[in-house]
Short mmCIF file of C-alpha atoms and ligand atoms in Angstrom, two decimals:
data_model
loop_
_atom_site.label_atom_id
_atom_site.label_comp_id
_atom_site.label_asym_id
_atom_site.label_seq_id
_atom_site.Cartn_x
_atom_site.Cartn_y
_atom_site.Cartn_z
CA UNK A 25 34.17 -41.61 -20.30
CA UNK A 26 38.07 -42.29 -20.75
CA UNK A 27 40.02 -39.40 -22.76
CA UNK A 28 41.27 -40.59 -26.14
CA UNK A 29 44.91 -40.72 -26.70
CA UNK A 30 46.33 -41.38 -30.43
CA UNK A 31 49.91 -42.53 -31.20
CA UNK A 32 51.17 -41.73 -34.49
CA UNK A 33 53.49 -44.65 -34.97
CA UNK A 34 53.39 -48.31 -33.83
CA UNK A 35 55.29 -48.57 -30.66
CA UNK A 36 55.75 -51.60 -28.46
CA UNK A 37 52.67 -52.74 -26.54
CA UNK A 38 54.82 -53.33 -23.43
CA UNK A 39 55.32 -49.43 -22.78
CA UNK A 40 51.61 -48.62 -23.21
CA UNK A 41 50.19 -49.92 -20.03
CA UNK A 42 50.03 -46.62 -17.70
CA UNK A 43 48.26 -45.09 -20.63
CA UNK A 44 45.80 -47.72 -21.23
CA UNK A 45 44.70 -47.74 -17.67
CA UNK A 46 43.47 -44.13 -17.79
CA UNK A 47 42.49 -43.63 -21.45
CA UNK A 48 41.32 -45.19 -24.61
CA UNK A 49 44.27 -45.35 -26.73
CA UNK A 50 44.41 -45.66 -30.62
CA UNK A 51 47.47 -46.11 -32.66
CA UNK A 52 48.54 -45.99 -36.39
CA UNK A 53 49.41 -49.77 -36.97
CA UNK A 54 52.54 -49.28 -38.93
CA UNK A 55 56.22 -48.90 -37.71
CA UNK A 56 57.83 -48.02 -40.97
CA UNK A 57 55.25 -45.52 -42.40
CA UNK A 58 54.14 -41.96 -41.00
CA UNK A 59 50.61 -41.64 -40.31
CA UNK A 60 48.66 -39.97 -43.35
CA UNK A 61 47.80 -36.33 -42.82
CA UNK A 62 44.01 -37.03 -42.99
CA UNK A 63 44.22 -39.77 -40.43
CA UNK A 64 46.14 -37.56 -38.21
CA UNK A 65 43.64 -34.80 -38.61
CA UNK A 66 40.80 -37.17 -38.13
CA UNK A 67 42.18 -38.61 -34.79
CA UNK A 68 43.43 -35.34 -33.61
CA UNK A 69 39.76 -34.22 -33.58
CA UNK A 70 38.73 -36.51 -30.59
CA UNK A 71 42.12 -36.64 -28.86
CA UNK A 72 43.07 -35.17 -25.55
CA UNK A 73 46.57 -36.58 -25.96
CA UNK A 74 48.80 -37.05 -28.97
CA UNK A 75 51.94 -39.07 -28.95
CA UNK A 76 54.04 -38.00 -31.70
CA UNK A 77 57.15 -38.59 -33.60
CA UNK A 78 59.85 -36.23 -35.38
CA UNK A 79 58.13 -37.01 -38.60
CA UNK A 80 54.79 -35.61 -37.81
CA UNK A 81 53.96 -31.99 -38.44
CA UNK A 82 52.01 -30.65 -35.73
CA UNK A 83 51.21 -27.33 -36.99
CA UNK A 84 48.47 -24.83 -36.57
CA UNK A 85 46.21 -26.93 -38.69
CA UNK A 86 46.38 -29.94 -36.36
CA UNK A 87 46.12 -27.79 -33.22
CA UNK A 88 42.84 -26.24 -34.63
CA UNK A 89 41.32 -29.46 -35.47
CA UNK A 90 42.00 -30.88 -31.93
CA UNK A 91 39.64 -28.83 -29.62
CA UNK A 92 39.96 -31.29 -26.60
CA UNK A 93 43.79 -31.69 -27.08
CA UNK A 94 45.64 -31.00 -23.78
CA UNK A 95 49.01 -32.66 -24.54
CA UNK A 96 51.37 -33.28 -27.42
CA UNK A 97 54.04 -35.45 -26.44
CA UNK A 98 57.10 -35.88 -28.93
CA UNK A 99 59.26 -38.79 -28.70
CA UNK A 100 62.29 -37.04 -29.32
CA UNK A 101 64.20 -34.28 -27.60
CA UNK A 102 63.79 -32.01 -30.69
CA UNK A 103 60.40 -30.26 -31.25
CA UNK A 104 60.81 -28.14 -34.29
CA UNK A 105 57.99 -30.22 -35.74
CA UNK A 106 55.54 -28.84 -33.37
CA UNK A 107 53.94 -25.26 -33.60
CA UNK A 108 54.62 -24.54 -29.78
CA UNK A 109 53.78 -20.99 -29.71
CA UNK A 110 50.22 -21.81 -30.93
CA UNK A 111 50.00 -24.91 -28.66
CA UNK A 112 50.88 -22.55 -25.65
CA UNK A 113 48.05 -20.23 -26.94
CA UNK A 114 45.71 -23.07 -26.66
CA UNK A 115 46.83 -23.98 -23.29
CA UNK A 116 48.22 -27.51 -24.92
CA UNK A 117 51.25 -28.89 -23.07
CA UNK A 118 54.10 -29.87 -25.51
CA UNK A 119 56.48 -32.44 -23.90
CA UNK A 120 59.68 -34.01 -25.11
CA UNK A 121 62.27 -36.55 -23.89
CA UNK A 122 65.42 -35.10 -22.80
CA UNK A 123 68.14 -36.79 -20.98
CA UNK A 124 67.47 -40.25 -21.77
CA UNK A 125 68.84 -39.97 -25.29
CA UNK A 126 71.89 -37.78 -24.43
CA UNK A 127 74.76 -40.49 -24.27
CA UNK A 128 73.26 -42.51 -27.20
CA UNK A 129 73.14 -39.41 -29.43
CA UNK A 130 76.68 -38.24 -28.41
CA UNK A 131 77.95 -41.89 -29.10
CA UNK A 132 76.41 -41.63 -32.75
CA UNK A 133 77.56 -38.23 -33.30
CA UNK A 134 81.35 -39.23 -32.22
CA UNK A 135 80.86 -42.34 -34.43
CA UNK A 136 79.82 -40.37 -37.35
CA UNK A 137 82.81 -38.03 -36.64
CA UNK A 138 85.15 -41.05 -36.62
CA UNK A 139 83.73 -42.70 -39.54
CA UNK A 140 83.94 -39.40 -41.60
CA UNK A 141 87.51 -38.96 -40.47
CA UNK A 142 88.82 -42.54 -41.19
CA UNK A 143 86.47 -43.02 -44.19
CA UNK A 144 84.84 -46.09 -42.51
CA UNK A 145 81.87 -46.51 -44.69
CA UNK A 146 83.76 -45.68 -47.79
CA UNK A 147 86.55 -48.48 -46.92
CA UNK A 148 83.70 -51.07 -46.27
CA UNK A 149 82.17 -50.59 -49.60
CA UNK A 150 85.64 -50.76 -51.12
CA UNK A 151 85.86 -54.46 -50.11
CA UNK A 152 82.26 -55.04 -50.68
CA UNK A 153 82.79 -53.77 -54.20
CA UNK A 154 85.56 -56.10 -54.74
CA UNK A 155 88.17 -53.25 -55.33
CA UNK A 156 90.70 -54.41 -52.77
CA UNK A 157 93.35 -55.76 -54.95
CA UNK A 158 96.60 -54.53 -52.93
CA UNK A 159 97.61 -52.92 -49.87
CA UNK A 160 99.20 -49.60 -50.53
CA UNK A 161 100.49 -46.81 -48.25
CA UNK A 162 97.88 -44.20 -48.79
CA UNK A 163 94.89 -46.49 -49.56
CA UNK A 164 91.97 -44.85 -47.93
CA UNK A 165 94.10 -42.60 -45.88
CA UNK A 166 91.89 -40.42 -43.68
CA UNK A 167 92.36 -37.62 -41.10
CA UNK A 168 93.41 -38.20 -37.70
CA UNK A 169 91.04 -37.44 -34.77
CA UNK A 170 93.28 -37.39 -31.72
CA UNK A 171 94.87 -34.10 -30.59
CA UNK A 172 92.81 -32.23 -33.35
CA UNK A 173 90.42 -29.43 -32.59
CA UNK A 174 86.73 -29.89 -32.42
CA UNK A 175 84.52 -27.22 -32.61
CA UNK A 176 80.98 -27.67 -31.06
CA UNK A 177 78.04 -25.46 -32.10
CA UNK A 178 75.30 -25.80 -29.43
CA UNK A 179 76.65 -26.96 -26.02
CA UNK A 180 73.68 -28.38 -24.51
CA UNK A 181 73.21 -31.97 -23.23
CA UNK A 182 74.30 -33.70 -26.09
CA UNK A 183 76.94 -31.02 -27.01
CA UNK A 184 78.57 -31.79 -23.63
CA UNK A 185 78.44 -35.33 -23.76
CA UNK A 186 80.05 -35.20 -27.23
CA UNK A 187 82.76 -32.82 -25.75
CA UNK A 188 83.17 -35.44 -22.97
CA UNK A 189 83.74 -38.19 -25.43
CA UNK A 190 86.28 -35.75 -27.36
CA UNK A 191 88.61 -35.47 -24.27
CA UNK A 192 89.15 -39.23 -24.40
CA UNK A 193 90.96 -38.29 -27.84
CA UNK A 194 92.96 -35.62 -26.28
CA UNK A 195 91.10 -33.00 -28.64
CA UNK A 196 91.00 -29.57 -28.08
CA UNK A 197 87.64 -28.50 -27.48
CA UNK A 198 86.02 -24.94 -28.87
CA UNK A 199 82.39 -24.37 -28.57
CA UNK A 200 79.75 -21.81 -29.48
CA UNK A 201 76.39 -21.35 -27.78
CA UNK A 202 73.75 -18.96 -27.21
CA UNK A 203 75.36 -18.47 -23.50
CA UNK A 204 78.56 -19.40 -21.95
CA UNK A 205 78.39 -22.94 -20.36
CA UNK A 206 80.86 -22.71 -17.42
CA UNK A 207 80.14 -26.33 -16.56
CA UNK A 208 81.67 -27.49 -19.78
CA UNK A 209 84.46 -25.17 -19.49
CA UNK A 210 85.29 -26.31 -16.07
CA UNK A 211 84.92 -29.76 -16.23
CA UNK A 212 85.84 -30.44 -19.98
CA UNK A 213 88.40 -27.68 -20.73
CA UNK A 214 86.07 -26.30 -23.33
CA UNK A 215 86.90 -22.77 -24.73
CA UNK A 216 84.05 -20.59 -25.79
CA UNK A 217 84.31 -18.80 -28.80
CA UNK A 218 82.64 -16.80 -31.45
CA UNK A 219 81.13 -18.72 -34.33
CA UNK A 220 83.65 -17.09 -36.89
CA UNK A 221 86.49 -18.35 -34.51
CA UNK A 222 85.19 -21.72 -34.26
CA UNK A 223 84.62 -22.14 -38.05
CA UNK A 224 88.22 -20.79 -38.72
CA UNK A 225 89.96 -23.10 -36.34
CA UNK A 226 88.02 -26.35 -35.92
CA UNK A 227 89.32 -29.52 -37.61
CA UNK A 228 85.75 -30.90 -37.01
CA UNK A 229 82.94 -28.52 -36.95
CA UNK A 230 79.73 -30.35 -35.09
CA UNK A 231 76.53 -28.89 -35.26
CA UNK A 232 74.30 -29.82 -32.16
CA UNK A 233 72.38 -26.81 -32.07
CA UNK A 234 68.41 -26.81 -32.09
CA UNK A 235 66.49 -25.70 -35.15
CA UNK A 236 64.95 -22.48 -34.28
CA UNK A 237 64.20 -19.33 -36.28
CA UNK A 238 67.54 -18.19 -35.29
CA UNK A 239 69.60 -21.01 -36.35
CA UNK A 240 67.91 -21.87 -39.81
CA UNK A 241 70.62 -22.09 -42.48
CA UNK A 242 73.32 -21.13 -39.94
CA UNK A 243 75.58 -23.15 -42.09
CA UNK A 244 75.64 -20.94 -45.04
CA UNK A 245 77.99 -20.07 -48.05
CA UNK A 246 79.94 -17.89 -45.83
CA UNK A 247 80.14 -20.44 -43.04
CA UNK A 248 81.58 -22.93 -45.17
CA UNK A 249 84.17 -20.50 -46.66
CA UNK A 250 85.19 -19.71 -43.47
CA UNK A 251 86.06 -23.48 -42.57
CA UNK A 252 89.57 -24.87 -43.02
CA UNK A 253 90.00 -26.88 -46.30
CA UNK A 254 90.89 -29.83 -44.27
CA UNK A 255 87.68 -29.33 -41.90
CA UNK A 256 84.88 -31.95 -41.72
CA UNK A 257 81.50 -30.82 -41.07
CA UNK A 258 79.39 -33.10 -38.80
CA UNK A 259 75.47 -32.58 -38.44
CA UNK A 260 73.53 -34.78 -35.74
CA UNK A 261 71.03 -31.98 -34.98
CA UNK A 262 68.24 -30.88 -37.61
CA UNK A 263 69.01 -30.61 -41.37
CA UNK A 264 67.23 -27.24 -41.36
CA UNK A 265 70.60 -25.49 -39.97
CA UNK A 266 72.36 -26.16 -43.16
CA UNK A 267 72.04 -24.54 -46.54
CA UNK A 268 72.33 -27.75 -48.53
CA UNK A 269 73.19 -26.12 -51.61
CA UNK A 270 75.75 -24.29 -49.97
CA UNK A 271 77.15 -27.57 -48.36
CA UNK A 272 77.30 -29.09 -52.01
CA UNK A 273 79.27 -26.33 -53.21
CA UNK A 274 81.80 -26.28 -50.58
CA UNK A 275 82.22 -30.14 -51.16
CA UNK A 276 82.25 -29.76 -54.99
CA UNK A 277 84.93 -26.88 -54.68
CA UNK A 278 86.86 -28.81 -51.92
CA UNK A 279 86.36 -25.82 -49.51
CA UNK A 280 85.86 -28.61 -46.82
CA UNK A 281 87.23 -32.03 -46.66
CA UNK A 282 83.99 -33.94 -45.97
CA UNK A 283 80.85 -34.24 -44.18
CA UNK A 284 79.01 -36.72 -41.85
CA UNK A 285 75.23 -36.13 -41.81
CA UNK A 286 72.71 -37.89 -39.92
CA UNK A 287 69.97 -35.26 -40.59
CA UNK A 288 68.68 -33.52 -43.60
CA UNK A 289 66.61 -30.77 -44.49
CA UNK A 290 63.76 -32.97 -45.98
CA UNK A 291 63.80 -36.18 -44.70
CA UNK A 292 63.71 -39.07 -46.00
CA UNK A 293 66.21 -38.59 -48.62
CA UNK A 294 66.42 -40.80 -51.73
CA UNK A 295 69.64 -42.29 -53.08
CA UNK A 296 69.87 -39.58 -55.90
CA UNK A 297 70.19 -36.72 -53.33
CA UNK A 298 72.83 -34.56 -54.74
CA UNK A 299 75.07 -34.77 -51.61
CA UNK A 300 75.12 -38.58 -52.00
CA UNK A 301 77.48 -38.35 -54.96
CA UNK A 302 80.32 -37.29 -52.87
CA UNK A 303 82.32 -40.04 -51.57
CA UNK A 304 83.66 -37.97 -48.72
CA UNK A 305 79.98 -37.57 -47.20
CA UNK A 306 79.02 -40.16 -44.79
CA UNK A 307 75.14 -40.02 -44.84
CA UNK A 308 72.83 -41.71 -41.95
CA UNK A 309 69.02 -41.84 -41.80
CA UNK A 310 68.62 -39.89 -38.67
CA UNK A 311 69.59 -42.54 -36.15
CA UNK A 312 71.01 -40.37 -33.35
CA UNK A 313 69.12 -41.73 -30.56
CA UNK A 314 68.44 -45.05 -32.24
CA UNK A 315 69.55 -47.77 -29.72
CA UNK A 316 66.98 -50.13 -28.55
CA UNK A 317 67.55 -49.31 -24.94
CA UNK A 318 67.23 -45.45 -25.40
CA UNK A 319 64.23 -45.63 -27.91
CA UNK A 320 62.27 -47.81 -25.20
CA UNK A 321 63.17 -45.16 -22.51
CA UNK A 322 62.00 -42.70 -25.03
CA UNK A 323 58.61 -44.17 -25.49
CA UNK A 324 58.24 -44.78 -21.74
CA UNK A 325 59.02 -41.23 -21.13
CA UNK A 326 56.51 -40.05 -23.67
CA UNK A 327 53.63 -42.27 -22.10
CA UNK A 328 54.45 -40.73 -18.75
CA UNK A 329 54.39 -37.34 -20.05
CA UNK A 330 51.01 -38.05 -21.49
CA UNK A 331 49.57 -39.99 -18.40
CA UNK A 332 50.95 -37.22 -16.19
CA UNK A 333 49.00 -34.45 -17.92
CA UNK A 334 45.85 -36.41 -18.14
CA UNK A 335 46.03 -37.14 -14.55
CA UNK A 336 46.37 -33.57 -13.43
CA UNK A 337 50.16 -33.63 -12.94
CA UNK A 338 53.15 -31.86 -14.35
CA UNK A 339 54.87 -33.95 -17.04
CA UNK A 340 58.44 -35.03 -16.60
CA UNK A 341 59.70 -32.91 -19.50
CA UNK A 342 57.75 -29.73 -20.86
CA UNK A 343 58.66 -27.57 -23.55
CA UNK A 344 56.40 -24.58 -22.94
CA UNK A 345 57.18 -24.28 -19.28
CA UNK A 346 55.24 -20.87 -19.01
CA UNK A 347 52.13 -23.14 -19.49
CA UNK A 348 53.01 -25.30 -16.34
CA UNK A 349 53.47 -22.18 -14.30
CA UNK A 350 50.23 -20.69 -15.43
CA UNK A 351 48.56 -23.78 -14.65
CA UNK A 352 50.26 -24.45 -11.31
CA UNK A 353 50.40 -27.83 -9.88
CA UNK A 354 47.07 -28.82 -11.18
CA UNK A 355 48.16 -29.13 -14.92
CA UNK A 356 44.79 -30.38 -16.07
CA UNK A 357 42.61 -27.58 -14.86
C1 DGY B 17 65.59 -36.16 -31.15
O1 DGY B 17 65.14 -36.83 -30.09
O2 DGY B 17 65.16 -35.17 -31.34
C2 DGY B 17 66.12 -36.94 -32.41
O3 DGY B 17 66.45 -36.31 -33.46
C3 DGY B 17 64.91 -38.18 -32.71
O4 DGY B 17 65.63 -39.21 -32.61
#
């Protein structure tokens, strides 16, 4: 009997062929609605593979409900929605989609930085609201980007790709990371500094670190107080890194000049979210990797990750690497 694989959101049929050859494939039929929890738990009960999205909580309850599960493949580079330690304990591989989305996400991060600095979304709304009566010298004047200092918190792949874009704007690049990134220092002229130094000096504080127990609410009241009053805060990583009440207060009290947010602590947010009352907040609905080309590559990579595990091979990208070592080359044993 073929193994069963469940896909938690409608994805293009064209990417599914390698899975359909080796597995019975079930799929939640809606693209714009997440799979309900009870359906997920029911499907997980018979699945050997789960193809998941960042919006699915694959926690201990789901893993406990899935006795046959061999692989959870997230269609994302981030995997904070998955209980990785519990999966490892149960010999379940957790896979993600790094690399294919790096440039696309860096493009969006820089677009958000530019839109926030130059008030692009606000200015577009100004015309649409029929408020453009006269040209005036300071109409919608924003902040320069070129020759300013960008401070990147999290110098992984996307951090480096964002720094590369910053070099084209003659920006000074500061970064803070768990460990020094010599490649970024040599190739991009990035300077390592402490988080405090970065917060004090950067004109643009850009959050690209993963959400972990150490980074949760890293951007706190104290962190926003350390920033320049002219600083713009950009978050294209995960909302959980930010204490949103602290960000609200920092914007209300003019402690920072604005924010560009692609992610929020609890998604999706509604139009009455407190942070949306500020005109100097540019908000996006978690679209960092959302180009057609990249989303197709992410879906294909997720398919390959599952097919490889079910075929007894190592996946292309695995989060719990210790499990691959434990299983050796025969990943399905
Ligand atoms: C990721 O890949 O982690 C993104 O946030 C989802 O597009």
